[in-house]
Amino acid sequence: MSDIIIALDGFSSCGKSSTAKRVAAALQYAFVDTGAMYRAVALYFHRNHIEVSDQRAIEQALTEIEISFVFNSERQASDTYLNGENIEAEIRKMYISDLVSQVSAVPVVRHAMVALQQKMGQKKALVMDGRDIGTVVFPKAELKIFMTAESEIRAQRRKLELLQKGEDLPLEDIKENLRMRDEIDMNRSEGPLKRAEDAIDLDTSHRSMDEQVEFVLAHVRRIQRENK
Ligand code: DC
């Protein structure tokens, strides 16, 4: 069976990464959470007091940033590393969520991340989730899924996720962060969040995780049948 690239795009907190992780495990494919890459850059900018308007400092910073993923057997998932430091927990915090959309809207940041992501897909057998995977990173991906969910449900999922990590925030703050990120992600000039014309829609509002995973796997089986 020939290996394919699966692009999962969509809004924040629709279950993209959780779905992608499980699809990748079922197919024994690699999984890349591209949001984590932009979060890592945002953390570096935060720590080094780099403003999103300071083009020169950003270009310099991009030469100093090395992002990698290392499988954590305890979590059964990959942890994100920035220059050798495990930053997985730190980049999920709210102060990074508040900053990351501005950082990911900077064109040179996107160019650097897209180039890295394209390198990761050279051998296919990959599930990648993000905002521009089916439109910019892999416009020829064999399977593109565009994920959505009702905003109330997304906010509640995000609240639960943060609570599990020890951050208890008002639902209204979370809704505002999601609303702000949607707006920046959809309206930036470079690689905006946009449904690829040939993407398949998946509304996760009233689906269980098992159903979401099965939805994607059913399409993988269909493509593999068609490609025989
Ligand atoms: O998936 P996430 O919420 O962890 O992503 C964090 C931010 O990164 C999100 O607000 C938009 C940005 N992002 C992006 O611009 N392009 C991607 N391919 C992935 C994420």
Tab-separated table of C-alpha atoms and ligand atoms in Angstrom:
chain	number	residue	atom	x	y	z
A	1	MET	CA	0.000	0.000	0.000
A	2	SER	CA	1.507	3.326	-0.962
A	3	ASP	CA	2.002	5.900	1.764
A	4	ILE	CA	0.103	9.163	1.668
A	5	ILE	CA	0.080	12.593	3.311
A	6	ILE	CA	-2.939	13.466	5.434
A	7	ALA	CA	-3.509	17.179	6.057
A	8	LEU	CA	-5.824	18.096	8.937
A	9	ASP	CA	-6.652	21.792	9.015
A	10	GLY	CA	-9.172	23.821	10.924
A	11	PHE	CA	-9.935	26.065	13.843
A	12	SER	CA	-8.321	25.855	17.282
A	13	SER	CA	-9.750	23.296	19.703
A	14	CYS	CA	-11.663	21.225	17.166
A	15	GLY	CA	-9.707	18.123	18.140
A	16	LYS	CA	-7.240	18.260	15.242
A	17	SER	CA	-4.139	17.162	17.138
A	18	SER	CA	-5.885	14.430	19.123
A	19	THR	CA	-7.440	13.054	15.945
A	20	ALA	CA	-4.191	13.335	13.988
A	21	LYS	CA	-2.225	11.556	16.726
A	22	ARG	CA	-4.613	8.608	16.764
A	23	VAL	CA	-4.854	8.368	12.969
A	24	ALA	CA	-1.045	8.368	12.770
A	25	ALA	CA	-0.795	5.634	15.404
A	26	ALA	CA	-3.372	3.469	13.587
A	27	LEU	CA	-1.471	3.785	10.296
A	28	GLN	CA	2.018	3.766	11.859
A	29	TYR	CA	2.616	7.146	10.275
A	30	ALA	CA	4.551	10.104	11.681
A	31	PHE	CA	2.501	12.881	13.242
A	32	VAL	CA	3.458	16.554	13.244
A	33	ASP	CA	1.571	19.181	15.259
A	34	THR	CA	2.533	22.356	13.389
A	35	GLY	CA	0.782	24.547	15.982
A	36	ALA	CA	3.435	23.350	18.446
A	37	MET	CA	6.130	24.674	16.099
A	38	TYR	CA	4.574	28.158	16.041
A	39	ARG	CA	4.103	27.955	19.811
A	40	ALA	CA	7.808	27.133	20.203
A	41	VAL	CA	8.744	30.207	18.163
A	42	ALA	CA	6.346	32.325	20.265
A	43	LEU	CA	8.016	31.061	23.453
A	44	TYR	CA	11.454	31.941	22.079
A	45	PHE	CA	10.252	35.437	21.159
A	46	HIS	CA	8.698	35.881	24.600
A	47	ARG	CA	11.825	34.798	26.439
A	48	ASN	CA	14.091	36.951	24.301
A	49	HIS	CA	11.796	39.997	24.264
A	50	ILE	CA	11.480	39.943	20.486
A	51	GLU	CA	8.679	42.120	19.134
A	52	VAL	CA	6.688	40.886	16.131
A	53	SER	CA	7.479	44.200	14.406
A	54	ASP	CA	11.265	43.767	14.728
A	55	GLN	CA	12.063	42.106	11.404
A	56	ARG	CA	15.825	42.046	11.920
A	57	ALA	CA	15.609	40.471	15.383
A	58	ILE	CA	13.137	37.891	14.030
A	59	GLU	CA	15.405	36.908	11.147
A	60	GLN	CA	18.295	36.499	13.580
A	61	ALA	CA	16.136	34.515	16.015
A	62	LEU	CA	15.043	32.118	13.272
A	63	THR	CA	18.686	31.139	12.726
A	64	GLU	CA	18.977	30.321	16.449
A	65	ILE	CA	15.819	28.276	16.839
A	66	GLU	CA	15.895	24.514	16.540
A	67	ILE	CA	12.615	22.673	16.976
A	68	SER	CA	12.352	18.923	17.341
A	69	PHE	CA	9.892	16.290	18.503
A	70	VAL	CA	10.841	13.390	20.768
A	71	PHE	CA	8.490	10.523	21.556
A	72	ASN	CA	7.534	10.357	25.233
A	73	SER	CA	6.608	6.760	26.074
A	74	GLU	CA	4.841	7.793	29.297
A	75	ARG	CA	2.430	10.083	27.425
A	76	GLN	CA	2.471	7.940	24.294
A	77	ALA	CA	2.925	11.169	22.318
A	78	SER	CA	5.704	13.399	21.087
A	79	ASP	CA	7.041	16.245	23.225
A	80	THR	CA	8.156	19.480	21.565
A	81	TYR	CA	11.758	20.573	22.131
A	82	LEU	CA	13.250	24.028	21.615
A	83	ASN	CA	17.024	24.024	21.339
A	84	GLY	CA	17.201	20.773	23.302
A	85	GLU	CA	14.777	21.801	26.070
A	86	ASN	CA	11.457	20.031	26.555
A	87	ILE	CA	8.904	22.857	26.283
A	88	GLU	CA	5.776	20.745	25.789
A	89	ALA	CA	4.026	21.901	28.986
A	90	GLU	CA	5.113	25.527	28.704
A	91	ILE	CA	3.824	26.096	25.160
A	92	ARG	CA	0.307	24.933	26.086
A	93	LYS	CA	-0.112	27.740	28.633
A	94	MET	CA	-2.483	30.613	28.042
A	95	TYR	CA	0.181	33.328	27.742
A	96	ILE	CA	1.572	31.489	24.700
A	97	SER	CA	-1.937	31.045	23.236
A	98	ASP	CA	-2.372	34.795	23.626
A	99	LEU	CA	0.839	35.500	21.707
A	100	VAL	CA	1.072	32.765	19.093
A	101	SER	CA	-1.334	34.102	16.467
A	102	GLN	CA	0.614	37.353	16.133
A	103	VAL	CA	3.889	35.418	15.865
A	104	SER	CA	2.510	32.966	13.311
A	105	ALA	CA	1.227	35.819	11.147
A	106	VAL	CA	4.785	37.083	10.499
A	107	PRO	CA	5.669	36.042	6.902
A	108	VAL	CA	9.338	35.111	7.579
A	109	VAL	CA	8.263	32.940	10.492
A	110	ARG	CA	5.783	31.148	8.235
A	111	HIS	CA	8.354	30.683	5.461
A	112	ALA	CA	10.800	29.074	7.903
A	113	MET	CA	8.174	26.760	9.438
A	114	VAL	CA	6.639	25.774	6.088
A	115	ALA	CA	10.098	24.842	4.746
A	116	LEU	CA	10.713	22.623	7.789
A	117	GLN	CA	7.276	21.026	7.476
A	118	GLN	CA	7.788	20.268	3.783
A	119	LYS	CA	11.067	18.565	4.647
A	120	MET	CA	9.280	16.394	7.202
A	121	GLY	CA	6.874	15.203	4.499
A	122	GLN	CA	9.445	14.133	1.944
A	123	LYS	CA	8.893	10.453	2.683
A	124	LYS	CA	5.099	10.795	3.006
A	125	ALA	CA	3.524	8.433	5.620
A	126	LEU	CA	2.629	11.570	7.549
A	127	VAL	CA	-0.313	13.121	9.357
A	128	MET	CA	0.139	16.856	9.821
A	129	ASP	CA	-2.283	19.200	11.523
A	130	GLY	CA	-2.413	22.974	11.305
A	131	ARG	CA	-4.110	25.799	9.450
A	132	ASP	CA	-2.462	25.851	6.007
A	133	ILE	CA	-1.320	22.272	5.518
A	134	GLY	CA	-3.740	21.438	2.690
A	135	THR	CA	-3.450	24.869	1.066
A	136	VAL	CA	0.238	25.857	1.372
A	137	VAL	CA	2.437	23.171	2.927
A	138	PHE	CA	1.119	20.159	0.994
A	139	PRO	CA	-1.333	21.390	-1.650
A	140	LYS	CA	-1.046	17.957	-3.278
A	141	ALA	CA	-1.763	15.975	-0.095
A	142	GLU	CA	-3.749	12.862	-0.973
A	143	LEU	CA	-6.244	13.473	1.843
A	144	LYS	CA	-7.293	16.850	3.222
A	145	ILE	CA	-9.741	17.183	6.091
A	146	PHE	CA	-11.108	20.524	7.258
A	147	MET	CA	-12.268	20.372	10.866
A	148	THR	CA	-14.808	22.665	12.506
A	149	ALA	CA	-16.875	22.671	15.704
A	150	GLU	CA	-19.369	25.015	17.342
A	151	SER	CA	-17.604	27.800	19.249
A	152	GLU	CA	-19.252	27.000	22.610
A	153	ILE	CA	-18.117	23.388	22.346
A	154	ARG	CA	-14.575	24.390	21.342
A	155	ALA	CA	-14.300	26.712	24.349
A	156	GLN	CA	-15.536	24.035	26.723
A	157	ARG	CA	-13.069	21.501	25.337
A	158	ARG	CA	-10.243	24.003	25.702
A	159	LYS	CA	-11.285	24.778	29.296
A	160	LEU	CA	-11.183	21.094	30.183
A	161	GLU	CA	-7.805	20.664	28.517
A	162	LEU	CA	-6.344	23.626	30.479
A	163	LEU	CA	-7.913	22.387	33.727
A	164	GLN	CA	-6.258	19.017	33.248
A	165	LYS	CA	-2.963	20.906	33.010
A	166	GLY	CA	-3.673	22.878	36.186
A	167	GLU	CA	-4.797	26.178	34.601
A	168	ASP	CA	-8.299	27.220	35.698
A	169	LEU	CA	-9.491	30.101	33.504
A	170	PRO	CA	-12.936	31.677	33.063
A	171	LEU	CA	-14.811	30.323	30.036
A	172	GLU	CA	-15.262	33.898	28.789
A	173	ASP	CA	-11.442	34.436	28.621
A	174	ILE	CA	-11.045	31.221	26.666
A	175	LYS	CA	-13.827	32.179	24.249
A	176	GLU	CA	-12.198	35.550	23.711
A	177	ASN	CA	-8.807	33.940	23.022
A	178	LEU	CA	-10.364	31.550	20.488
A	179	ARG	CA	-12.295	34.377	18.830
A	180	MET	CA	-9.157	36.520	18.572
A	181	ARG	CA	-7.068	33.660	17.206
A	182	ASP	CA	-9.709	32.725	14.610
A	183	GLU	CA	-9.787	36.302	13.429
A	184	ILE	CA	-6.008	36.684	13.126
A	185	ASP	CA	-5.591	33.194	11.622
A	186	MET	CA	-8.272	33.783	8.960
A	187	ASN	CA	-7.243	37.292	7.992
A	188	ARG	CA	-3.451	37.193	7.797
A	189	SER	CA	-1.970	37.731	4.356
A	190	GLU	CA	0.313	34.707	4.404
A	191	GLY	CA	-1.093	31.166	4.745
A	192	PRO	CA	-4.445	32.154	6.257
A	193	LEU	CA	-6.706	29.562	7.791
A	194	LYS	CA	-8.772	28.554	4.790
A	195	ARG	CA	-10.519	25.421	3.650
A	196	ALA	CA	-8.765	23.878	0.644
A	197	GLU	CA	-11.195	23.486	-2.246
A	198	ASP	CA	-10.662	19.742	-2.327
A	199	ALA	CA	-10.907	19.267	1.454
A	200	ILE	CA	-13.486	17.045	3.113
A	201	ASP	CA	-15.438	18.703	5.946
A	202	LEU	CA	-15.559	17.196	9.402
A	203	ASP	CA	-17.732	18.910	12.015
A	204	THR	CA	-16.638	17.459	15.352
A	205	SER	CA	-19.280	19.203	17.508
A	206	HIS	CA	-21.286	16.093	18.161
A	207	ARG	CA	-18.834	13.327	17.344
A	208	SER	CA	-16.780	11.288	19.774
A	209	MET	CA	-13.025	11.032	19.300
A	210	ASP	CA	-13.472	7.426	18.106
A	211	GLU	CA	-15.944	8.612	15.453
A	212	GLN	CA	-13.603	11.371	14.262
A	213	VAL	CA	-10.709	8.962	13.940
A	214	GLU	CA	-12.882	6.429	12.116
A	215	PHE	CA	-14.122	9.161	9.742
A	216	VAL	CA	-10.543	9.917	8.680
A	217	LEU	CA	-9.486	6.265	8.506
A	218	ALA	CA	-12.488	5.434	6.312
A	219	HIS	CA	-11.279	8.049	3.815
A	220	VAL	CA	-7.745	6.650	3.968
A	221	ARG	CA	-9.111	3.186	3.124
A	222	ARG	CA	-11.140	4.641	0.256
A	223	ILE	CA	-8.065	6.398	-1.197
A	224	GLN	CA	-5.970	3.276	-0.862
A	225	ARG	CA	-8.659	1.250	-2.671
A	226	GLU	CA	-8.811	3.842	-5.451
A	227	ASN	CA	-5.008	3.906	-5.780
A	228	LYS	CA	-4.628	0.132	-6.090
B	1	DC	O1	-3.090	24.338	16.769
B	1	DC	P1	-2.671	25.353	17.823
B	1	DC	O2	-3.813	26.019	18.521
B	1	DC	O3	-1.681	24.799	18.790
B	1	DC	O4	-1.909	26.493	16.993
B	1	DC	C1	-1.354	27.602	17.622
B	1	DC	C2	-1.376	28.794	16.708
B	1	DC	O5	-0.453	28.615	15.635
B	1	DC	C3	-2.710	29.114	16.073
B	1	DC	O6	-3.327	30.213	16.727
B	1	DC	C4	-2.401	29.485	14.652
B	1	DC	C5	-0.986	29.092	14.431
B	1	DC	N1	-0.805	28.077	13.401
B	1	DC	C6	-0.613	28.513	12.113
B	1	DC	O7	-0.671	29.706	11.863
B	1	DC	N2	-0.356	27.622	11.126
B	1	DC	C7	-0.307	26.308	11.395
B	1	DC	N3	-0.037	25.457	10.400
B	1	DC	C8	-0.518	25.846	12.701
B	1	DC	C9	-0.796	26.758	13.697
